[in-house]
XYZ file of C-alpha atoms in Angstrom:
598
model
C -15.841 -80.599 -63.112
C -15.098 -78.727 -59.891
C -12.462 -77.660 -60.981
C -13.420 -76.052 -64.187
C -16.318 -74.610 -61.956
C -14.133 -73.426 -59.517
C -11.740 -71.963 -61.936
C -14.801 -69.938 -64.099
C -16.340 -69.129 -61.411
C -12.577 -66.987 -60.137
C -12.439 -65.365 -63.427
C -16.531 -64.752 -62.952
C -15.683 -62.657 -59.709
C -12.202 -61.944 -60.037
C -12.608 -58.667 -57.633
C -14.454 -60.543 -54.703
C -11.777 -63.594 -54.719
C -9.231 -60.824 -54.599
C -11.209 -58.949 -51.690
C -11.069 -62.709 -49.781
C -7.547 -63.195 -50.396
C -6.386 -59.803 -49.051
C -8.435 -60.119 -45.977
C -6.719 -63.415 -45.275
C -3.620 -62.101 -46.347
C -4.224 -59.201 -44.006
C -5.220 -61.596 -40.852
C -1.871 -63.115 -41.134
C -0.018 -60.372 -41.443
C -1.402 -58.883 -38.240
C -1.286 -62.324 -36.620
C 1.971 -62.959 -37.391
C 3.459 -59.000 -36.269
C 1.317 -59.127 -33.038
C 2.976 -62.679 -32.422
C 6.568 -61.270 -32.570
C 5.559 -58.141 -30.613
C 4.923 -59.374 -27.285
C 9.043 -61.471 -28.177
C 10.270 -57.716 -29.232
C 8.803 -55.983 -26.113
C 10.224 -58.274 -23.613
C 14.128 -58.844 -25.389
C 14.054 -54.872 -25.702
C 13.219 -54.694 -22.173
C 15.288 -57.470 -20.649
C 18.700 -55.913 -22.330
C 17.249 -52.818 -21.109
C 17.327 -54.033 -17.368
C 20.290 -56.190 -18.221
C 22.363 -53.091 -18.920
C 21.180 -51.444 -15.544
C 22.001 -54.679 -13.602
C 18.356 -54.178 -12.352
C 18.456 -56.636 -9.113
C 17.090 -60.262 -8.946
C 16.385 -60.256 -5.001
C 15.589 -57.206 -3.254
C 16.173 -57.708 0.608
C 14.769 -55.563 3.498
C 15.537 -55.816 7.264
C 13.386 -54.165 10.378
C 17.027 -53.444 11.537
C 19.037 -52.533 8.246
C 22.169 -53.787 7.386
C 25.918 -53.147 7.430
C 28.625 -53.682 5.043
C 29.606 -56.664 6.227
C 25.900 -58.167 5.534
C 26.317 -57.317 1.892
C 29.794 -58.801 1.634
C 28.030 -62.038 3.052
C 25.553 -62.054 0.727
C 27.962 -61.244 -2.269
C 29.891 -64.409 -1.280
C 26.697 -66.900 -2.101
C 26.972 -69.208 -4.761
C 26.187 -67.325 -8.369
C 26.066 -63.639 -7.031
C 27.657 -61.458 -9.571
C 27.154 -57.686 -7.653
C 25.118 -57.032 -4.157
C 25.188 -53.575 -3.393
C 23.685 -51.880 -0.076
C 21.781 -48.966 -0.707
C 19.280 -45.735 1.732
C 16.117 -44.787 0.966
C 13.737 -42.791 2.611
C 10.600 -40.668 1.666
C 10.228 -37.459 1.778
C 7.621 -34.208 1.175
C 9.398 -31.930 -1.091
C 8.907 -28.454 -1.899
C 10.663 -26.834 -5.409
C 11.290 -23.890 -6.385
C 8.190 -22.897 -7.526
C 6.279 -23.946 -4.040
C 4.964 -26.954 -5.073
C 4.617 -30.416 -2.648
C 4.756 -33.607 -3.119
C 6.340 -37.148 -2.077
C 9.259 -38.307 -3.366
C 11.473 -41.528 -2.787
C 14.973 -40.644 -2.338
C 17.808 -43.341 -2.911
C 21.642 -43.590 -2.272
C 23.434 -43.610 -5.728
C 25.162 -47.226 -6.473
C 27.123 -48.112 -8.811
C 26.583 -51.911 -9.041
C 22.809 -52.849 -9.071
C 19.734 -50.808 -10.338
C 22.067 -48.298 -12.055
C 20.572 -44.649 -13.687
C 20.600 -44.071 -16.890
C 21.448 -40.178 -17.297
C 18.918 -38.324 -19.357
C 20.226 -35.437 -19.434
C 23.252 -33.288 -17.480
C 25.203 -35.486 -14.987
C 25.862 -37.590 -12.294
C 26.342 -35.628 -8.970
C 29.847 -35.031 -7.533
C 28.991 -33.414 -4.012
C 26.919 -34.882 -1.052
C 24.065 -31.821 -1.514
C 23.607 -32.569 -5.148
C 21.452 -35.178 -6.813
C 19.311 -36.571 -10.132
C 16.010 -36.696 -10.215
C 12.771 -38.687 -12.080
C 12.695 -37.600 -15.757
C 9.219 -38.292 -15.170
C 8.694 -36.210 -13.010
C 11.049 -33.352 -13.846
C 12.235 -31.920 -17.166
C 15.712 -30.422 -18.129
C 14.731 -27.046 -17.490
C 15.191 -28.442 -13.199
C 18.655 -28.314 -13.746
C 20.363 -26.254 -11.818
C 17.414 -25.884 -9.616
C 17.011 -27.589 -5.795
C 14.641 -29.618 -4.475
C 13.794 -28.812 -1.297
C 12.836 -30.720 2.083
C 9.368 -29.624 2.611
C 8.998 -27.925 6.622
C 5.806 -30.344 6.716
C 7.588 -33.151 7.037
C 8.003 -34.694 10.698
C 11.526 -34.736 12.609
C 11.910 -38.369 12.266
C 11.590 -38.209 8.623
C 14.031 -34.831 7.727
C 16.592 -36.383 10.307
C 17.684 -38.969 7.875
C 19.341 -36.379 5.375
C 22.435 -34.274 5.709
C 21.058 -31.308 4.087
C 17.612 -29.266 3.674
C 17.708 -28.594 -0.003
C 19.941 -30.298 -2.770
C 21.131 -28.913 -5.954
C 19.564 -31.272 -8.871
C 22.709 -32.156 -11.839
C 20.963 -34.189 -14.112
C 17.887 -36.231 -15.188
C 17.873 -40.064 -14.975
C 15.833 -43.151 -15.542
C 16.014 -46.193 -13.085
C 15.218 -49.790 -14.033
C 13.150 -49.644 -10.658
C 10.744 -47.477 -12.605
C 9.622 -48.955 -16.103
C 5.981 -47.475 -16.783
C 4.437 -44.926 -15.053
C 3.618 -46.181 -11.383
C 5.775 -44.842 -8.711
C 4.051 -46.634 -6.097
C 2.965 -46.038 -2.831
C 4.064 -44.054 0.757
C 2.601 -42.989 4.209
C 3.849 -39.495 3.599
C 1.475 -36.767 2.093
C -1.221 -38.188 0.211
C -0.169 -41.586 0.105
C 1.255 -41.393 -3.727
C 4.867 -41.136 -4.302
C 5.127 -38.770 -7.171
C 8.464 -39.428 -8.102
C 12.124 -40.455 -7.096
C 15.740 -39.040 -6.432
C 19.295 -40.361 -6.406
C 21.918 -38.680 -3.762
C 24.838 -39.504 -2.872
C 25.560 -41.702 0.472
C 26.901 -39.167 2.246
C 23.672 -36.989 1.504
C 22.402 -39.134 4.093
C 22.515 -39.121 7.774
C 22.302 -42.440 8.720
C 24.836 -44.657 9.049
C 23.221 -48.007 7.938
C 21.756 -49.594 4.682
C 17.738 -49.993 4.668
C 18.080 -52.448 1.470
C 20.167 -54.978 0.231
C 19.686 -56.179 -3.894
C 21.364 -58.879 -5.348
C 22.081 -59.662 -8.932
C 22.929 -63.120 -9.694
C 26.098 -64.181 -12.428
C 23.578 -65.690 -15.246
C 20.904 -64.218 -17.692
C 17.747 -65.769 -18.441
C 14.798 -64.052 -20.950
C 12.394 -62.036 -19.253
C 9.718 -63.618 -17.501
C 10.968 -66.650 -18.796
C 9.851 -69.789 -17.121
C 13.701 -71.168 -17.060
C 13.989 -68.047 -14.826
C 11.469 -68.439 -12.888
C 12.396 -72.040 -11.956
C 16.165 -70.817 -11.321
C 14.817 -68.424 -8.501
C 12.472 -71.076 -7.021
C 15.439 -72.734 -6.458
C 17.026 -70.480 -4.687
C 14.046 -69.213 -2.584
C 14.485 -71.138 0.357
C 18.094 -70.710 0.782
C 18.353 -67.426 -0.061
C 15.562 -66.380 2.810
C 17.675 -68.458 4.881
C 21.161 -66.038 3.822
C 18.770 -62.714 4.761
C 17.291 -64.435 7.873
C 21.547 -64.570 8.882
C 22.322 -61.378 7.495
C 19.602 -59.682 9.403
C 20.360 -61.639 12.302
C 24.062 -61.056 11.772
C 23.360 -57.219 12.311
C 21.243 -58.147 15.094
C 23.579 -59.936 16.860
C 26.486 -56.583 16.290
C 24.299 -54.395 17.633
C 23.144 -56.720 20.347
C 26.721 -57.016 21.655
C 27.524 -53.370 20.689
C 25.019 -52.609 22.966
C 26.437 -55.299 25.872
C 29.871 -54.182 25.512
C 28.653 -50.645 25.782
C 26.970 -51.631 28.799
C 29.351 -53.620 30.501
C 31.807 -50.410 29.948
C 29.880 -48.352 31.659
C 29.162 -50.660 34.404
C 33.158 -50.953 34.845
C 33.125 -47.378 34.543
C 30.498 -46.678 36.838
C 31.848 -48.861 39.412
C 35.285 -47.237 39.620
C 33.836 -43.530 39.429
C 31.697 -44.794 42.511
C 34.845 -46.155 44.517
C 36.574 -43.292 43.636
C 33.692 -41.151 44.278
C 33.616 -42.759 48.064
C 37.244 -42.475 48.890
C 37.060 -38.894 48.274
C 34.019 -38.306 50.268
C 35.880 -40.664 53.296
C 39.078 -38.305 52.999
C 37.116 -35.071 52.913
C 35.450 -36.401 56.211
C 38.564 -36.899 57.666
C 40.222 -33.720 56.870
C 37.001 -32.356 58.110
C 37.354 -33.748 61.403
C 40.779 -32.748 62.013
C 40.309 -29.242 61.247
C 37.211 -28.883 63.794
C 40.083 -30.133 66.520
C 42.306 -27.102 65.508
C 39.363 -25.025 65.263
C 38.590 -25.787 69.160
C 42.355 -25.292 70.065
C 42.535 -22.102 68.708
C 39.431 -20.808 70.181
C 41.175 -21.497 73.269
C 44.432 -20.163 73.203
C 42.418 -16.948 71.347
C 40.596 -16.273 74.784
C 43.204 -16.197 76.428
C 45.425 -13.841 74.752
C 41.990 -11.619 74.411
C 42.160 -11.575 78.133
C 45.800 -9.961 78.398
C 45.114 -7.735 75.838
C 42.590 -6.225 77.548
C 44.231 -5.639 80.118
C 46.622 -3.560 78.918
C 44.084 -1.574 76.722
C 42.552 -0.444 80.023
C 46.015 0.945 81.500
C 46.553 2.992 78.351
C 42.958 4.014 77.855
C 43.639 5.962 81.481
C 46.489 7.856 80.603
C 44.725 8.496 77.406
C 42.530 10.111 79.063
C 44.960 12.438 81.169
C 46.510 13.331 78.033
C 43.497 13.831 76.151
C 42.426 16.852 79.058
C 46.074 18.748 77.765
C 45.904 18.284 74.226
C 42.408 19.872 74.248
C 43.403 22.909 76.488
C 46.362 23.113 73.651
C 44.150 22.429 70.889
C 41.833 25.308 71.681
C 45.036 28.130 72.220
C 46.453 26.831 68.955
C 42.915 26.744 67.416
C 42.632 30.842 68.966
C 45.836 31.291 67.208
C 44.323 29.956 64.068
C 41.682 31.957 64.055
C 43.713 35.156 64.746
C 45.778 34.142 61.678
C 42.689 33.560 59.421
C 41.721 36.734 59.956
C 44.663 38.394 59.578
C 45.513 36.354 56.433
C 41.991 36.771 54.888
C 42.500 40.989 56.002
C 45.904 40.625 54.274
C 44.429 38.678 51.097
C 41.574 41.573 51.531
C 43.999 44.188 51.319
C 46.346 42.625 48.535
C 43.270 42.623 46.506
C 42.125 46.400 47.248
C 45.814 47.266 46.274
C 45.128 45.383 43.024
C 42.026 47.337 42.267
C 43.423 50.171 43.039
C 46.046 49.103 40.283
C 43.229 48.569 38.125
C 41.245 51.452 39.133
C 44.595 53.637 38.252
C 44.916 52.050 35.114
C 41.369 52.546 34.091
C 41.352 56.041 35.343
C 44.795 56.906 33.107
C 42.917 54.923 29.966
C 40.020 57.269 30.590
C 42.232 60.628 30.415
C 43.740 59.588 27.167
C 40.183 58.640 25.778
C 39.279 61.944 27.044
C 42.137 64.011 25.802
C 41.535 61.726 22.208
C 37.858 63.257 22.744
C 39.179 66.671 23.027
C 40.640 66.741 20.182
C 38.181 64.965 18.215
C 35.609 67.671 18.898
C 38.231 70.803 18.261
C 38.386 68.886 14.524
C 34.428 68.790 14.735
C 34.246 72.350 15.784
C 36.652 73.404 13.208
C 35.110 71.498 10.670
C 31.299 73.151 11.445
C 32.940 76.788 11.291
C 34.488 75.797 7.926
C 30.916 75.150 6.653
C 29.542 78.293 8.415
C 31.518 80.365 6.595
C 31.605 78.183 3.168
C 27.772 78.568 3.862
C 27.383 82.708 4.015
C 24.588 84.162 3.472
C 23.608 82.477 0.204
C 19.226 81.572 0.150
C 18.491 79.021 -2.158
C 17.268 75.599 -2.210
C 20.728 73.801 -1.526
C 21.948 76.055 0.532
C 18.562 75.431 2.822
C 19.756 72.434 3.126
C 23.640 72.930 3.799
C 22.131 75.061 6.415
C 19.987 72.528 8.507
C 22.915 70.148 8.461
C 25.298 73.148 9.831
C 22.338 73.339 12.980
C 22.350 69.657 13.688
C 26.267 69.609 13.734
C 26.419 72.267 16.022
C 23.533 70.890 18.462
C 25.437 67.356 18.211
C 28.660 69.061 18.878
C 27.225 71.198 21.873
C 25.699 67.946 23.327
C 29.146 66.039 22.783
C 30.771 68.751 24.651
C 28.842 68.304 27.572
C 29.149 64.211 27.970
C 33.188 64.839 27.428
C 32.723 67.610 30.107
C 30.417 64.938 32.424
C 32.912 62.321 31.767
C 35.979 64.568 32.909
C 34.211 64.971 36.152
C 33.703 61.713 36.688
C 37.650 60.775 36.027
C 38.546 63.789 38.736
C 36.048 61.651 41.707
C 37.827 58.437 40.858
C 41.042 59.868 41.245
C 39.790 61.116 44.351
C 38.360 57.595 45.729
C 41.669 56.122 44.779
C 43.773 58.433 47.076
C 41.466 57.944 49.911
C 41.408 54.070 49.426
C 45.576 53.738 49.584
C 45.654 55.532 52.762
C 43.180 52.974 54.231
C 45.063 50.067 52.938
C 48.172 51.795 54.649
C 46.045 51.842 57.681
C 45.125 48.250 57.435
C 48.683 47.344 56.888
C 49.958 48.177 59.561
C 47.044 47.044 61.916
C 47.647 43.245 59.985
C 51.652 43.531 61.371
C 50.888 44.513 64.673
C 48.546 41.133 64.710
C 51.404 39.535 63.066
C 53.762 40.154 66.185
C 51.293 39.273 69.035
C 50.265 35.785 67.092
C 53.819 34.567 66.695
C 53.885 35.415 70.546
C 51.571 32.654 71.219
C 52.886 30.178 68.962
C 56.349 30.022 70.715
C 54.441 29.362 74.188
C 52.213 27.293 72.273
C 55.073 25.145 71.283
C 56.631 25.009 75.048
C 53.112 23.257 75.949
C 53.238 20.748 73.025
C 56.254 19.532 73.731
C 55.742 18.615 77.024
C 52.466 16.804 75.581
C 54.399 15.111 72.960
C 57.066 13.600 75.601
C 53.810 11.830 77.409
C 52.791 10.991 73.975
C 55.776 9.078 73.310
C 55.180 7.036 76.749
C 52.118 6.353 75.408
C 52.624 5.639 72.018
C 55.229 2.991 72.945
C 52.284 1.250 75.126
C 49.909 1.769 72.381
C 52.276 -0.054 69.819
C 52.887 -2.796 71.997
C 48.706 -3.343 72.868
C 48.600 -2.785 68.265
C 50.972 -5.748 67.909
C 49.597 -7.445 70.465
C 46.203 -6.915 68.841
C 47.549 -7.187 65.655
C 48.840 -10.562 66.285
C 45.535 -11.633 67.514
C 43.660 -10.036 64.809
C 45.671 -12.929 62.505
C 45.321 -15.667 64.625
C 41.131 -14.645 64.293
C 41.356 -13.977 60.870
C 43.176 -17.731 60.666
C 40.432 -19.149 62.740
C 38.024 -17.396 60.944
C 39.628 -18.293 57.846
C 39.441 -22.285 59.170
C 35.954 -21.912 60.478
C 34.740 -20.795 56.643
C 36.778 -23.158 55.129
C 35.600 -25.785 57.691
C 31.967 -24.770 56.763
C 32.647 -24.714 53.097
C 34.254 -27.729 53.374
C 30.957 -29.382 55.364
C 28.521 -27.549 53.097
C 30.726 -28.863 49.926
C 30.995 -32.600 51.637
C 27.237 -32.668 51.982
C 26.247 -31.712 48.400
C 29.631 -33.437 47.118
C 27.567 -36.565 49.423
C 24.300 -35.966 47.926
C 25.740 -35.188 44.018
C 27.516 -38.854 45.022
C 24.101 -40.768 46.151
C 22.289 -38.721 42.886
C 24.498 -39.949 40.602
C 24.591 -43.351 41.656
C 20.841 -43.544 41.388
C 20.993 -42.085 38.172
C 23.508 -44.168 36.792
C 22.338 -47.422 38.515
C 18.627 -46.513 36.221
C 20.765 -45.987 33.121
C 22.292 -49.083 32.765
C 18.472 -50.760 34.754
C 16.939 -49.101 31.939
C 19.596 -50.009 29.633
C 19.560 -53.487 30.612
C 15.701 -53.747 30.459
C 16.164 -51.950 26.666
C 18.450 -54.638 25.820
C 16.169 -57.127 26.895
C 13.533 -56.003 25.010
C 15.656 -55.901 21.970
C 13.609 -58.008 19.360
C 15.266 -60.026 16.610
C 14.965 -58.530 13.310
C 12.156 -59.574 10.174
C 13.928 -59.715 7.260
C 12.073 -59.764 3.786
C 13.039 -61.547 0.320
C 11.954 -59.531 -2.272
C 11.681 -60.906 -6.188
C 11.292 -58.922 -9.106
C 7.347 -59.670 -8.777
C 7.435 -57.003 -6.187
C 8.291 -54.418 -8.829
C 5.386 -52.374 -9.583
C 6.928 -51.810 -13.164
C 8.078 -55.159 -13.760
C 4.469 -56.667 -13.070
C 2.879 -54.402 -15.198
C 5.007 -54.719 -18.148
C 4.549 -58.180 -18.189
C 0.653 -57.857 -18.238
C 0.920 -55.125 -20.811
C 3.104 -57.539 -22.891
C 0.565 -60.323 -22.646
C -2.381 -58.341 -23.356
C -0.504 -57.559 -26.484
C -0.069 -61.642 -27.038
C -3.714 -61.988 -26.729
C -4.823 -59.183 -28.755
C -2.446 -61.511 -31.584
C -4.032 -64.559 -30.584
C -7.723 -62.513 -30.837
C -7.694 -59.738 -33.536
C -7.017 -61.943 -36.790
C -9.715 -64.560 -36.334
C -12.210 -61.115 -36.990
C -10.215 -61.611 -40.532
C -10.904 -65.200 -40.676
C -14.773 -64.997 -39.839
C -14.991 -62.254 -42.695
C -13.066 -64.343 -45.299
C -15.195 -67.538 -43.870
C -18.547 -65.663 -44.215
C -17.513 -64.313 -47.741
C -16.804 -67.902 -48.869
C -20.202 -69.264 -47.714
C -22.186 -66.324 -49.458
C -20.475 -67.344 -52.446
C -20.922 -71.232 -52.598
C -24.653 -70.743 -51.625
C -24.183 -68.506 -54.814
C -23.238 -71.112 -56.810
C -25.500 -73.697 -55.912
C -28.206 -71.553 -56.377
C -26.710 -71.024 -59.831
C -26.042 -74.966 -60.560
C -29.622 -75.849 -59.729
C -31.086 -73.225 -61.968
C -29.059 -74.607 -64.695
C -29.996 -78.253 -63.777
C -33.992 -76.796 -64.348
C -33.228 -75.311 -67.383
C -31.876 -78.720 -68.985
């Protein structure tokens, strides 16, 4: 009976059991696609990261790390790849002037490899890929620059201001849209960059990651239990590596020391000997000094004594040479004169010479004169008598012209006639000149005679003076060698007494430079000592992938999408539910109106 009910009553509503049955339909179908999506994210994902070898433990050190800590670690039990790797913040400026923060990494090759976007990988240590997230293709072949904002300690750890970006990449480090935190700028890191190792300047690793030799699904609890395995004894293995590079630098820094204390030591002996030497050549050259002052006094002594027998018949020779000195200088004088009359009078001959000269040039000019105003004159009567005694307009004219040539003519006539006079008074002067230059002449020979006169007893009386010169010259060369002699032996002792006081001034700052470095070096290695001591032992930090902003998030995003499945198609369920109820109160109501009716 139900079923026959049942049955009529599908055919009754055909469209509303339809309606019900794609609803539920629907609900599962949404159920079961949101059920496999959460499974599609995270396989999609994990072969993603699997590709990039994205790192299982990510370990940090207040002191770094070498290469020989990440050789350590890569010999653990199921390591497949650790690789070392630098980062560092940094406020960056591009081309277009704006800021940010950006976190830069050394380029590996093992763990956390980039994915290139677009262009390449870079090939030289000031060239580098960037965030496709942050920058688009169009920023290649652009640089990103370190910003001058940032502080010393910060820009010191790269080799170069600016760097040339290749290509665009994507790092498993980076899987959604977080880029995490910084202390630079405004706290947010807006991005990251890849250089190579040598873009940096530093010569140690800040990280260490590790990717173990097995593959579990993502998020997976088997993987999750295989790393809570290895928790403690992997924080033991970075505890040693950190400690390992604690303990290098710790005796770096002791053998360092103890090489400069050996140093320091011999420098100081050596330092010492040489200041004990220099005292003792010191102290034997003040005894020579005194010697020589000695056996300088007395030569001085001598010397003088034969300085004041010359100086005496100096002084009787001195009286003749000056009576000499003022004949000869008489005779100079006379022979000036006479020489300066002569040059006087060789001079007055050549003006003469000159004067003769310009008085023949002015007779030709004059005769040329002449004869130039016989051709005027001859020319003036040619128009007189061309002219005649013609009246007419032209002829006015011819006439005026025939006036002015003969007043010009006239007035020519008498300058020629002025300047012939003039010739015939120089001629004159010239005559009267050579006979006083005659005169002069022979007044200048006369001199002549009487001066050479003097000379020859002039010479009688010099050489006389020039035998007691010779006496005394002799003395005079014995008292300049004598002197001469002890000039050296002062200049030596003078030479020894600078030397001696260089050589005390140079001991005594040579003494204190010694007892300043001592000091200084004794505080290096005190302070050196006291920096060693103070030396702490490295934290080191083991780092999962739960410490992964990206990783985290994915795997809430990927749940929420599990829950929306386990949610959104019981909405489908209530609908179908509340649809069936509506229609079996439908058909009861139905039943008991037949059961009236009968």
């Amino acid at each position: 009976m139900i079923w026959k009910t049942t049955i009529r009553e599908i055919k009754n509503t055909f469209g509303r059991f339809f309606a019900i049955l794609a609803i539920i339909a629907l609900g599962v179908g949404f159920f079961s696609g949101l059920k496999v999506t959460k499974q599609a994210m995270v396989e999609t994902t994990g072969q993603y990261l699997e590709d990039l070898n994205f790192f299982d433990y990510h370990i940090v050190s207040t002191m770094g790390f070498e290469q020989e800590d990440v050789e350590f670690l890569k010999g653990q039990e199921d390591v497949r790849d650790t690789e070392g790797i630098i980062t560092f913040d940094f406020l960056y400026r591009n081309e277009a002037g704006e800021e940010g923060v950006v976190k830069a990494y050394s380029i590996g090759n093992k763990v956390n490899q980039v994915k290139v976007v677009s262009g390449r990988m870079p090939e030289q240590a000031d060239e580098c890929v960037v965030d496709c997230d942050l920058f688009g293709e169009d920023a290649i072949g652009s640089t990103i620059c370190l910003s001058e904002h940032n502080e010393s300690e910060d820009a010191e750890h790269f080799v170069y201001n600016e760097y040339k970006i290749v290509g665009i990449v994507q790092s498993p480090l980076y899987i959604q849209f977080e880029r995490g935190n910084s202390k630079l700028g405004a706290g947010k890191v807006d991005g990251f960059i890849c250089i190579p190792q040598d873009g940096f300047d530093v010569d140690y690793y800040t990280d260490i990651f590790v990717k173990f030799d097995s593959y579990y699904p993502l998020y997976s609890k088997d993987y999750n239990e295989f790393l809570k395995n290895k928790k403690d004894a992997w924080e033991e293995y970075a505890a040693q590596a950190a400690d390992f590079r604690y303990q290098r630098i710790l005796a770096d820094a002791k053998a360092e020391l103890d090489d400069a204390k050996n140093e320091f030591e011999e420098e100081k002996k050596d330092g010492w000997a040489k200041l004990v030497e220099a005292k003792t050549e010191l102290d034997d050259a003040r005894e020579q000094i005194i010697d020589g002052e000695e056996k300088l006094s007395s030569a001085q002594r001598d010397l003088n004594k034969a300085k004041n027998t010359v100086a005496q018949k100096e002084e009787e020779l001195l009286d003749a040479e000056r009576e000499i000195a003022e004949k000869e200088q008489e005779i100079q004088d006379n022979e000036r004169k006479l020489d300066e009359n002569a040059s006087m009078i060789s001079k007055s001959w050549k003006d003469i010479e000159e004067g003769k000269a310009l008085l023949n040039a002015g007779r030709l000019q004059l005769e040329e004169q002449k004869q130039l105003l016989i051709a005027k004159e001859q020319e003036l009567n040619a128009l007189e008598a061309s002219l005649g005694s013609t009246v007419s307009a032209g002829d006015i004219s011819g006439g005026n012209m025939l006036a002015e040539g003969k007043a010009a003519l006239l007035a020519a006539k008498a300058q020629v006639s002025a300047y012939e006079d003039e010739l015939e008074q120089n001629a004159v002067k010239l005559e009267e000149g050579e006979r006083q230059l005659r005169g002069g002449e022979a007044q200048i020979a006369q001199g002549r005679s009487a001066i050479e006169e003097g000379k020859r007893a002039l010479d009688d009386a010099k050489k006389q003076l020039e035998d007691g010169r010779s006496e005394l010259e002799k003395a005079k060369k014995e008292i300049v060698s004598g002197q001469k002699e002890l000039n050296e032996k002062k200049s030596e002792l003078e030479d020894a007494r600078s030397e001696y006081s260089d050589g005390e001034k140079e001991y005594e700052d040579g003494l204190k430079e010694y007892e300043e470095k001592v000091a200084d070096a004794e505080k290096e290695i005190a302070d050196a000592e006291e920096e060693i001591d103070d030396l702490e032992e490295p934290d080191s930090f083991l780092l999962d992938r739960k410490t992964n902003i990206g990783y985290v998030c994915f795997e809430s995003d990927s749940s929420i999408v599990e829950g929306i499945a386990n949610i959104f198609p019981v909405f489908f369920f209530l609908v179908a539910a509340l649809v069936c109820i509506t229609t079996m109160n439908r058909m009861v109501e139905e039943q008991r109106t037949q059961i009236g009716v009968l």
